[in-house]
Amino acid sequence: DTQMTQSPSSLSAGVGDRVTITCRASQYVSNYLAWFQQKPGKAPKSLIYAASTLQSGVSSKFSGSGSGTDFTLTISNLQPEDFATYYCQQYHIFPPTFGQGTKVEIK
Amino acid sequence: QVQLVESGGGVVQPGTSLSLSCAASGFTFKNYAMHWVRQAPGKGLEWVAVISYDGSNIYYADSVKGRFTISRDNSKNTLYLQMNSLRAEDTAVYFCAKDRVNYQVLYELDYWGQGTLVTVSS
């Protein structure tokens, strides 16, 4: 299976900060890459698909980039509601696989 | 708005069976592929299975192949997951999720249910 490695596994940031999360695929996945946000006890929420396309209704403070094997999720102007765990997912190679998650905590 | 509501979770013994359901509303269910994804306690996400909009194409993760069966009833707007020969490592919250584009299996999961907890323990 295609391994997805996120870094860092966790980070601390303050309100108003800009943070970047990296996701690396063990194989070429083109731009078939999605990002999700998950809060404790809740379902994952789709943020981005096709590496950089914002899901309908998602704030433009979230942005994604990358292609091939290296991808990033950037969150600008961090707000209290953005503190959560973020997952990447590749869907170019079967089976679809997720990263291990990056927990964004309040500094 | 899109709503996905899972049910059927519970505590079962190893080797037994359990059936999960996912009731869908707020979109034309019969036009979209549907998925099951699970999350073990404190762990990450693992894709489990997908069924195409009409049920003609079904795929499973190797970890559940031969033990789990995904199905759907488009007349009832409901997705199912029949889980047999359950193991301790199947303990997880099971989410159903909708594929983003109609009539295709893209593995782009745009809406998720709240999940139902399955605990396999003796």
Coordinates of C-alpha atoms in Angstrom, one line a residue:
Chain A
D1 CA 0.0 0.0 0.0
T2 CA 1.0 3.6 -0.5
Q3 CA 2.3 5.1 2.7
M4 CA 1.4 8.7 3.5
T5 CA 3.7 10.4 6.0
Q6 CA 2.7 13.7 7.6
S7 CA 5.0 16.1 9.4
P8 CA 5.0 17.2 12.0
S9 CA 2.9 14.7 14.0
S10 CA 1.9 17.6 16.2
L11 CA 2.5 21.3 16.5
S12 CA 1.7 24.2 18.8
A13 CA 0.6 27.5 17.3
G14 CA -1.0 30.7 18.5
V15 CA -4.2 32.4 17.4
G16 CA -3.5 34.4 14.2
D17 CA -0.5 32.2 13.2
R18 CA 0.0 30.6 9.9
V19 CA 0.8 26.9 9.9
T20 CA 2.0 24.5 7.3
I21 CA 1.6 20.7 7.3
T22 CA 3.5 18.4 5.0
C23 CA 2.3 15.1 3.5
R24 CA 4.7 12.8 1.6
A25 CA 3.6 9.8 -0.4
S26 CA 5.7 6.7 -0.8
Q27 CA 4.8 6.5 -4.5
Y28 CA 3.7 9.0 -7.2
V29 CA 0.1 10.0 -6.6
S30 CA -0.3 12.8 -9.1
N31 CA -2.7 15.4 -7.6
Y32 CA -5.1 12.8 -6.2
L33 CA -4.6 14.1 -2.7
A34 CA -7.2 15.2 -0.2
W35 CA -7.1 16.9 3.2
F36 CA -9.5 16.5 6.2
Q37 CA -10.0 18.1 9.5
Q38 CA -11.2 16.1 12.5
K39 CA -12.1 17.4 15.9
P40 CA -12.4 15.0 18.9
G41 CA -15.4 12.7 18.8
K42 CA -16.5 14.1 15.4
A43 CA -16.5 13.0 11.9
P44 CA -13.7 14.1 9.5
K45 CA -14.6 17.2 7.5
S46 CA -13.4 17.5 3.9
L47 CA -11.3 20.6 3.3
I48 CA -9.5 20.1 0.0
Y49 CA -9.5 17.6 -2.9
A50 CA -7.3 17.3 -6.0
A51 CA -4.4 18.7 -3.9
S52 CA -5.5 22.3 -4.1
T53 CA -9.3 22.5 -4.8
L54 CA -11.3 23.9 -1.8
Q55 CA -14.3 21.9 -0.9
S56 CA -17.5 23.9 -1.2
G57 CA -18.2 25.9 1.8
V58 CA -14.7 25.7 3.3
S59 CA -13.0 28.9 4.3
S60 CA -10.3 30.2 2.0
K61 CA -7.9 30.4 5.0
F62 CA -7.2 26.7 4.0
S63 CA -5.0 26.1 1.0
G64 CA -3.3 23.1 -0.5
S65 CA -0.5 22.6 -2.9
G66 CA 1.8 20.0 -4.4
S67 CA 1.8 17.2 -6.9
G68 CA 3.6 13.9 -7.3
T69 CA 4.7 12.9 -3.9
D70 CA 5.0 16.1 -1.8
F71 CA 2.0 18.1 -0.6
T72 CA 1.3 20.9 1.9
L73 CA -1.7 22.2 3.7
T74 CA -1.5 25.8 4.9
I75 CA -3.8 27.3 7.4
S76 CA -3.7 31.1 7.7
N77 CA -4.9 33.3 10.6
L78 CA -5.4 30.3 12.9
Q79 CA -8.5 30.6 15.0
P80 CA -9.7 28.6 18.0
E81 CA -12.0 26.5 15.8
D82 CA -9.0 25.4 13.7
F83 CA -7.4 23.5 16.5
A84 CA -7.9 19.9 15.4
T85 CA -6.2 16.9 13.8
Y86 CA -5.6 17.1 10.1
Y87 CA -5.2 14.1 7.7
C88 CA -4.1 13.7 4.2
Q89 CA -5.4 11.0 1.9
Q90 CA -4.2 9.7 -1.5
Y91 CA -6.6 8.2 -3.9
H92 CA -4.5 7.6 -7.0
I93 CA -3.4 4.1 -6.1
F94 CA -5.7 1.4 -4.7
P95 CA -6.3 1.2 -1.8
P96 CA -6.8 4.8 -0.7
T97 CA -4.6 5.5 2.3
F98 CA -4.4 8.2 4.9
G99 CA -1.6 9.9 6.7
Q100 CA -1.2 9.4 10.4
G101 CA -2.5 12.8 11.2
T102 CA -1.1 16.1 12.5
K103 CA -2.5 17.5 15.7
V104 CA -2.6 21.3 15.8
E105 CA -2.7 22.5 19.4
I106 CA -3.0 25.9 21.0
K107 CA 0.3 27.4 22.2
Chain B
Q1 CA -28.2 19.3 3.6
V2 CA -26.4 16.1 3.3
Q3 CA -26.9 13.8 6.3
L4 CA -25.4 10.4 6.9
V5 CA -26.4 8.6 10.1
E6 CA -24.8 5.3 11.0
S7 CA -26.3 2.7 13.4
G8 CA -25.8 -0.8 14.5
G9 CA -22.6 -0.6 16.5
G10 CA -22.1 -2.4 19.8
V11 CA -20.0 -4.8 21.8
V12 CA -19.5 -8.3 20.4
Q13 CA -17.3 -11.2 21.0
P14 CA -14.5 -12.3 18.6
G15 CA -15.7 -14.6 15.8
T16 CA -19.3 -13.2 15.8
S17 CA -21.1 -11.0 13.3
L18 CA -22.5 -7.5 13.3
S19 CA -24.4 -5.4 10.7
L20 CA -24.0 -1.7 10.3
S21 CA -26.4 0.7 8.5
C22 CA -26.0 4.2 7.2
A23 CA -29.2 6.2 6.5
A24 CA -28.6 8.9 3.9
S25 CA -30.6 12.0 3.1
G26 CA -30.2 15.4 1.5
F27 CA -28.9 14.2 -1.8
T28 CA -29.8 11.7 -4.5
F29 CA -28.3 8.6 -2.8
K30 CA -28.8 6.3 -5.8
N31 CA -26.4 8.5 -7.9
Y32 CA -23.3 8.3 -5.6
A33 CA -20.7 5.7 -4.6
M34 CA -20.5 5.2 -0.9
H35 CA -17.7 4.2 1.4
W36 CA -17.0 2.8 4.8
V37 CA -13.9 4.1 6.7
R38 CA -12.9 3.1 10.2
Q39 CA -10.8 4.6 13.0
A40 CA -9.5 2.5 15.8
P41 CA -9.5 4.2 19.2
G42 CA -6.9 6.9 19.3
K43 CA -5.6 6.0 15.8
G44 CA -5.8 7.2 12.3
L45 CA -8.3 6.6 9.5
E46 CA -8.4 3.3 7.5
W47 CA -10.5 3.0 4.3
V48 CA -12.6 -0.2 4.5
A49 CA -14.8 -0.6 1.4
V50 CA -16.7 1.1 -1.4
I51 CA -19.8 0.3 -3.5
S52 CA -20.6 2.1 -6.7
Y53 CA -23.8 4.0 -7.2
D54 CA -25.6 1.0 -8.6
G55 CA -23.9 -1.7 -6.6
S56 CA -22.1 -3.2 -9.7
N57 CA -18.6 -2.4 -8.4
I58 CA -17.4 -3.3 -4.9
Y59 CA -13.9 -3.1 -3.5
Y60 CA -12.5 -4.0 -0.1
A61 CA -9.4 -3.4 1.9
D62 CA -7.3 -6.5 2.3
S63 CA -7.8 -6.4 6.0
V64 CA -11.5 -7.1 5.7
K65 CA -11.8 -8.9 2.4
G66 CA -13.7 -12.2 2.7
R67 CA -15.1 -11.2 6.1
F68 CA -17.0 -7.9 5.4
T69 CA -19.7 -7.3 2.8
I70 CA -20.8 -3.8 1.7
S71 CA -24.2 -3.4 0.1
R72 CA -26.9 -0.8 -0.5
D73 CA -30.6 -0.4 -0.9
N74 CA -31.2 2.6 -3.2
S75 CA -35.0 2.3 -2.5
K76 CA -34.3 2.9 1.2
N77 CA -31.4 5.3 0.8
T78 CA -29.4 3.1 3.0
L79 CA -25.8 1.7 3.0
Y80 CA -24.9 -1.5 4.9
L81 CA -21.8 -3.2 6.2
Q82 CA -22.1 -6.9 7.2
M83 CA -19.2 -7.8 9.3
N84 CA -18.4 -11.5 10.0
S85 CA -15.7 -13.3 11.8
L86 CA -14.9 -10.2 13.8
R87 CA -11.5 -9.8 15.4
A88 CA -10.2 -7.6 18.2
E89 CA -8.4 -5.5 15.6
D90 CA -11.8 -4.6 14.0
T91 CA -12.6 -2.5 17.1
A92 CA -13.1 1.0 15.7
V93 CA -15.6 3.8 15.0
Y94 CA -17.0 3.0 11.5
F95 CA -17.9 6.0 9.4
C96 CA -19.9 6.0 6.2
A97 CA -18.9 8.6 3.6
K98 CA -20.1 9.8 0.3
D99 CA -18.1 10.0 -2.9
R100 CA -18.0 13.5 -4.4
V101 CA -18.9 13.0 -8.0
N102 CA -22.0 11.2 -9.2
Y103 CA -21.8 8.0 -11.1
Q104 CA -18.1 7.6 -10.4
V105 CA -15.9 5.9 -7.8
L106 CA -13.3 8.5 -7.2
Y107 CA -12.5 7.9 -3.5
E108 CA -13.1 11.7 -2.9
L109 CA -15.0 11.6 0.3
D110 CA -16.9 14.8 0.7
Y111 CA -19.4 14.1 3.5
W112 CA -19.1 11.8 6.4
G113 CA -21.5 10.5 9.1
Q114 CA -20.8 10.8 12.8
G115 CA -19.8 7.1 13.1
T116 CA -20.8 4.1 15.1
L117 CA -18.5 2.3 17.6
V118 CA -17.8 -1.4 17.2
T119 CA -16.0 -3.1 20.0
V120 CA -14.8 -6.7 19.6
S121 CA -13.9 -8.1 23.0
S122 CA -14.3 -11.3 25.0

